[in-house]
Short mmCIF file of C-alpha atoms in Angstrom, two decimals:
data_model
loop_
_atom_site.label_atom_id
_atom_site.label_comp_id
_atom_site.label_asym_id
_atom_site.label_seq_id
_atom_site.Cartn_x
_atom_site.Cartn_y
_atom_site.Cartn_z
CA ASP A 6 -21.50 32.99 5.63
CA ALA A 7 -19.05 30.09 5.27
CA GLY A 8 -19.81 26.24 6.03
CA VAL A 9 -18.04 23.41 6.92
CA THR A 10 -14.75 23.77 5.46
CA GLN A 11 -11.80 20.50 5.56
CA SER A 12 -8.54 20.44 4.00
CA PRO A 13 -7.30 18.86 2.21
CA THR A 14 -9.86 17.70 0.15
CA HIS A 15 -7.47 14.34 -0.73
CA LEU A 16 -4.61 13.22 0.43
CA ILE A 17 -2.18 9.57 -0.31
CA LYS A 18 -0.69 8.01 1.63
CA THR A 19 1.79 5.10 2.54
CA ARG A 20 0.78 2.07 5.00
CA GLY A 21 2.79 3.05 8.53
CA GLN A 22 2.44 6.73 7.72
CA GLN A 23 0.75 9.06 10.02
CA VAL A 24 -1.81 11.82 8.54
CA THR A 25 -3.14 15.01 9.94
CA LEU A 26 -6.74 16.31 8.84
CA ARG A 27 -8.23 19.77 9.51
CA CYS A 28 -11.60 21.18 9.96
CA SER A 29 -12.55 24.74 9.94
CA PRO A 30 -16.72 24.65 11.47
CA LYS A 31 -19.39 26.96 10.40
CA SER A 32 -19.53 30.54 11.96
CA GLY A 33 -21.09 30.58 15.24
CA HIS A 34 -20.62 26.66 15.60
CA ASP A 35 -18.58 25.68 19.27
CA THR A 36 -18.26 21.61 18.37
CA VAL A 37 -17.06 19.48 16.11
CA SER A 38 -17.40 16.01 15.09
CA TRP A 39 -15.37 13.70 13.09
CA TYR A 40 -16.80 10.52 11.32
CA GLN A 41 -15.17 7.83 9.09
CA GLN A 42 -17.07 6.75 5.48
CA ALA A 43 -15.58 3.97 3.99
CA LEU A 44 -16.74 3.56 0.16
CA GLY A 45 -20.82 2.00 0.15
CA GLN A 46 -21.58 2.54 3.68
CA GLY A 47 -23.23 5.33 6.28
CA PRO A 48 -20.59 7.33 7.95
CA GLN A 49 -19.42 6.18 11.53
CA PHE A 50 -19.03 8.20 14.10
CA ILE A 51 -14.95 8.70 15.57
CA PHE A 52 -15.45 11.39 18.39
CA GLN A 53 -16.77 14.98 19.28
CA TYR A 54 -14.67 18.02 20.53
CA TYR A 55 -16.24 20.71 22.99
CA GLU A 56 -13.84 23.32 25.01
CA GLU A 57 -11.25 21.52 23.44
CA GLU A 58 -12.06 18.48 24.99
CA GLU A 59 -12.89 15.03 23.85
CA ARG A 60 -16.38 14.85 25.16
CA GLN A 61 -17.49 11.61 23.24
CA ARG A 62 -15.97 8.39 21.50
CA GLY A 63 -17.14 6.00 19.04
CA ASN A 64 -15.12 2.60 18.47
CA PHE A 65 -12.04 3.61 17.01
CA PRO A 66 -8.42 2.61 18.21
CA ASP A 67 -6.67 5.01 20.03
CA ARG A 68 -4.19 5.91 16.82
CA PHE A 69 -7.21 8.06 16.30
CA SER A 70 -6.87 11.46 18.22
CA GLY A 71 -7.79 14.59 17.95
CA HIS A 72 -7.19 18.39 18.81
CA GLN A 73 -9.66 21.52 18.90
CA PHE A 74 -8.12 24.83 19.05
CA PRO A 75 -9.39 28.23 21.04
CA ASN A 76 -11.07 29.23 17.83
CA TYR A 77 -12.86 26.00 17.53
CA SER A 78 -11.09 24.47 14.54
CA SER A 79 -10.10 21.01 15.02
CA GLU A 80 -7.58 18.69 13.79
CA LEU A 81 -7.94 14.36 13.36
CA ASN A 82 -4.49 12.51 13.26
CA VAL A 83 -4.02 8.90 12.50
CA ASN A 84 -1.11 6.84 13.21
CA ALA A 85 0.10 4.04 11.63
CA LEU A 86 -1.91 3.85 9.06
CA LEU A 87 -3.52 0.69 7.41
CA LEU A 88 -4.84 0.09 4.39
CA GLY A 89 -8.40 0.21 5.95
CA ASP A 90 -8.33 3.69 6.90
CA SER A 91 -8.94 4.43 3.32
CA ALA A 92 -12.01 6.16 3.39
CA LEU A 93 -13.93 9.82 2.97
CA TYR A 94 -13.29 11.76 6.15
CA LEU A 95 -16.31 14.12 7.55
CA CYS A 96 -15.79 17.24 10.11
CA ALA A 97 -19.15 18.50 11.23
CA SER A 98 -20.19 21.14 13.17
CA SER A 99 -22.75 22.00 15.75
CA LEU A 100 -23.27 23.83 18.85
CA TRP A 101 -23.04 22.01 21.86
CA ARG A 102 -25.67 20.23 23.72
CA ASP A 103 -28.11 21.77 20.96
CA ASN A 104 -30.70 19.36 19.05
CA GLN A 105 -30.00 21.21 16.29
CA PRO A 106 -28.95 19.80 12.82
CA GLN A 107 -25.10 19.32 12.56
CA HIS A 108 -23.23 20.62 9.45
CA PHE A 109 -20.63 18.64 7.54
CA GLY A 110 -17.71 19.73 4.95
CA ASP A 111 -17.17 17.83 1.84
CA GLY A 112 -14.63 15.94 3.53
CA THR A 113 -11.46 14.34 2.63
CA ARG A 114 -10.41 11.29 0.49
CA LEU A 115 -7.50 9.66 2.15
CA SER A 116 -6.11 6.64 0.08
CA ILE A 117 -3.85 4.53 1.91
CA LEU A 118 -1.42 2.53 -0.47
CA ASP B 2 -27.90 2.61 20.31
CA ALA B 3 -31.48 3.20 19.19
CA LYS B 4 -31.74 1.09 15.15
CA THR B 5 -33.69 2.23 12.36
CA THR B 6 -34.68 -0.12 9.62
CA GLN B 7 -35.03 1.18 5.97
CA PRO B 8 -35.28 -0.41 2.28
CA ASN B 9 -32.01 0.27 0.43
CA SER B 10 -33.25 1.80 -2.56
CA MET B 11 -36.30 3.36 -4.18
CA GLU B 12 -36.77 5.03 -7.62
CA SER B 13 -38.69 8.01 -8.84
CA ASN B 14 -39.78 9.80 -11.36
CA GLU B 15 -39.49 13.49 -11.53
CA GLU B 16 -42.36 15.89 -10.48
CA GLU B 17 -44.03 13.13 -8.56
CA PRO B 18 -43.73 13.01 -4.88
CA VAL B 19 -41.57 10.10 -3.06
CA HIS B 20 -41.83 8.29 0.11
CA LEU B 21 -39.13 6.86 2.40
CA PRO B 22 -40.43 4.83 5.46
CA CYS B 23 -38.24 4.48 8.50
CA ASN B 24 -39.05 1.38 10.94
CA HIS B 25 -37.91 2.09 14.55
CA SER B 26 -39.52 0.46 17.01
CA THR B 27 -36.90 0.52 19.48
CA ILE B 28 -37.34 4.19 19.95
CA SER B 29 -37.18 5.97 23.35
CA GLY B 30 -39.31 9.07 24.52
CA THR B 31 -35.97 11.16 23.86
CA ASP B 32 -35.33 10.25 20.93
CA TYR B 33 -35.54 12.47 18.08
CA ILE B 34 -35.64 11.87 14.49
CA HIS B 35 -33.38 13.38 12.29
CA TRP B 36 -33.92 12.23 8.14
CA TYR B 37 -30.01 13.74 6.53
CA ARG B 38 -29.18 13.02 2.62
CA GLN B 39 -25.73 12.85 1.21
CA LEU B 40 -25.97 13.60 -2.87
CA PRO B 41 -23.04 12.44 -4.45
CA SER B 42 -19.37 13.67 -3.55
CA GLN B 43 -20.43 15.42 -1.06
CA GLY B 44 -21.07 15.58 2.65
CA PRO B 45 -24.87 14.88 4.81
CA GLU B 46 -26.70 17.74 4.76
CA TYR B 47 -29.54 18.17 7.29
CA VAL B 48 -32.89 17.54 5.85
CA ILE B 49 -35.92 17.53 8.70
CA HIS B 50 -36.12 15.69 12.10
CA GLY B 51 -38.93 15.95 14.41
CA LEU B 52 -40.22 14.19 18.14
CA THR B 53 -44.22 13.70 17.55
CA SER B 54 -45.90 15.43 15.63
CA ASN B 55 -45.83 16.04 12.04
CA VAL B 56 -42.99 18.26 10.65
CA ASN B 57 -42.56 20.72 7.33
CA ASN B 58 -39.65 22.24 5.86
CA ARG B 59 -39.25 23.95 2.48
CA MET B 60 -37.44 20.26 1.64
CA ALA B 61 -39.79 17.99 3.12
CA SER B 62 -42.29 16.76 5.24
CA LEU B 63 -41.94 14.20 7.96
CA ALA B 64 -44.40 12.25 9.15
CA ILE B 65 -44.56 10.61 12.19
CA ALA B 66 -46.70 7.18 13.23
CA GLU B 67 -48.50 7.68 16.43
CA ASP B 68 -47.03 5.09 17.80
CA ARG B 69 -43.34 6.44 16.87
CA LYS B 70 -42.38 2.74 16.05
CA SER B 71 -42.06 4.59 12.31
CA SER B 72 -41.99 7.40 10.27
CA THR B 73 -41.99 8.88 6.68
CA LEU B 74 -40.47 11.76 5.00
CA ILE B 75 -41.59 13.05 1.74
CA LEU B 76 -40.26 14.30 -0.85
CA HIS B 77 -43.64 16.43 -2.18
CA ARG B 78 -42.03 17.03 -6.04
CA ALA B 79 -38.53 14.79 -6.92
CA THR B 80 -36.38 16.37 -9.09
CA LEU B 81 -33.10 15.13 -10.25
CA ARG B 82 -30.85 16.95 -7.87
CA ASP B 83 -32.65 14.89 -4.88
CA ALA B 84 -31.14 11.72 -6.27
CA ALA B 85 -29.05 11.44 -2.40
CA VAL B 86 -28.71 8.70 -0.46
CA TYR B 87 -31.21 9.44 2.50
CA TYR B 88 -30.36 8.86 5.97
CA CYS B 89 -33.12 7.88 9.01
CA ILE B 90 -31.16 8.41 12.36
CA LEU B 91 -32.19 8.61 16.25
CA ARG B 92 -31.02 11.06 18.09
CA ASP B 93 -31.29 10.52 22.35
CA VAL B 94 -31.62 14.90 23.00
CA PHE B 95 -29.85 14.62 26.60
CA ASP B 96 -27.20 12.34 26.05
CA ASP B 97 -25.80 11.43 22.49
CA TYR B 98 -24.77 14.40 20.83
CA LYS B 99 -23.32 11.54 17.84
CA LEU B 100 -25.01 10.55 14.77
CA SER B 101 -25.45 6.86 13.99
CA PHE B 102 -25.65 6.56 10.39
CA GLY B 103 -26.89 3.30 8.78
CA ALA B 104 -26.57 2.40 5.04
CA GLY B 105 -30.11 4.66 4.26
CA THR B 106 -31.39 4.50 1.16
CA THR B 107 -30.76 5.53 -2.15
CA VAL B 108 -32.94 7.39 -4.60
CA THR B 109 -32.59 7.37 -8.12
CA VAL B 110 -35.23 9.96 -9.58
CA ARG B 111 -35.77 9.43 -13.89
CA ALA B 112 -36.20 12.39 -15.79
#
């Protein structure tokens, strides 16, 4: 049973560019959440998708957008990249409105030059 | 978001128990207490969660104070693989499905 998978594992971009990160949820899960983790800090919630709609959003600008597909996989898009966007981006999957654990992937390390 | 307070770091010897405290004095009646850990170069991993009663699973035990204003995660016999950052998180069961991570406690295990 595959867990949460994210691609790519590492990515280098320059300021002003755009990036797309991908996530496949754990089998049987229908909800995907995205988190940003800066070096030495805890993950910060970006947004959550269920039924192809954004259901909850953290304190991130609208340069951060997402999408969920009918097969429950998800993408995170970041436009007009800034140096401060350098971080580990984590995807987590779960069941909607269920207090059971979220399952995390190992993340995509994004470096902005 | 309800807040939690944890020590920055703790050290333990291998095969000894580890008690990780967490204070959450503003906890509400519908907040579950969740614990996750993050090993180096990995995403966070679920450890345990509870509401009012103490909980046990294969990884750890969770002891919750009677007034629910604090809790303790107990690793019964620490191994080198338990070296990680441990996060104590409150999550409202009705309307908050995100996880609000703080800085966590960095646990070091000495061989």
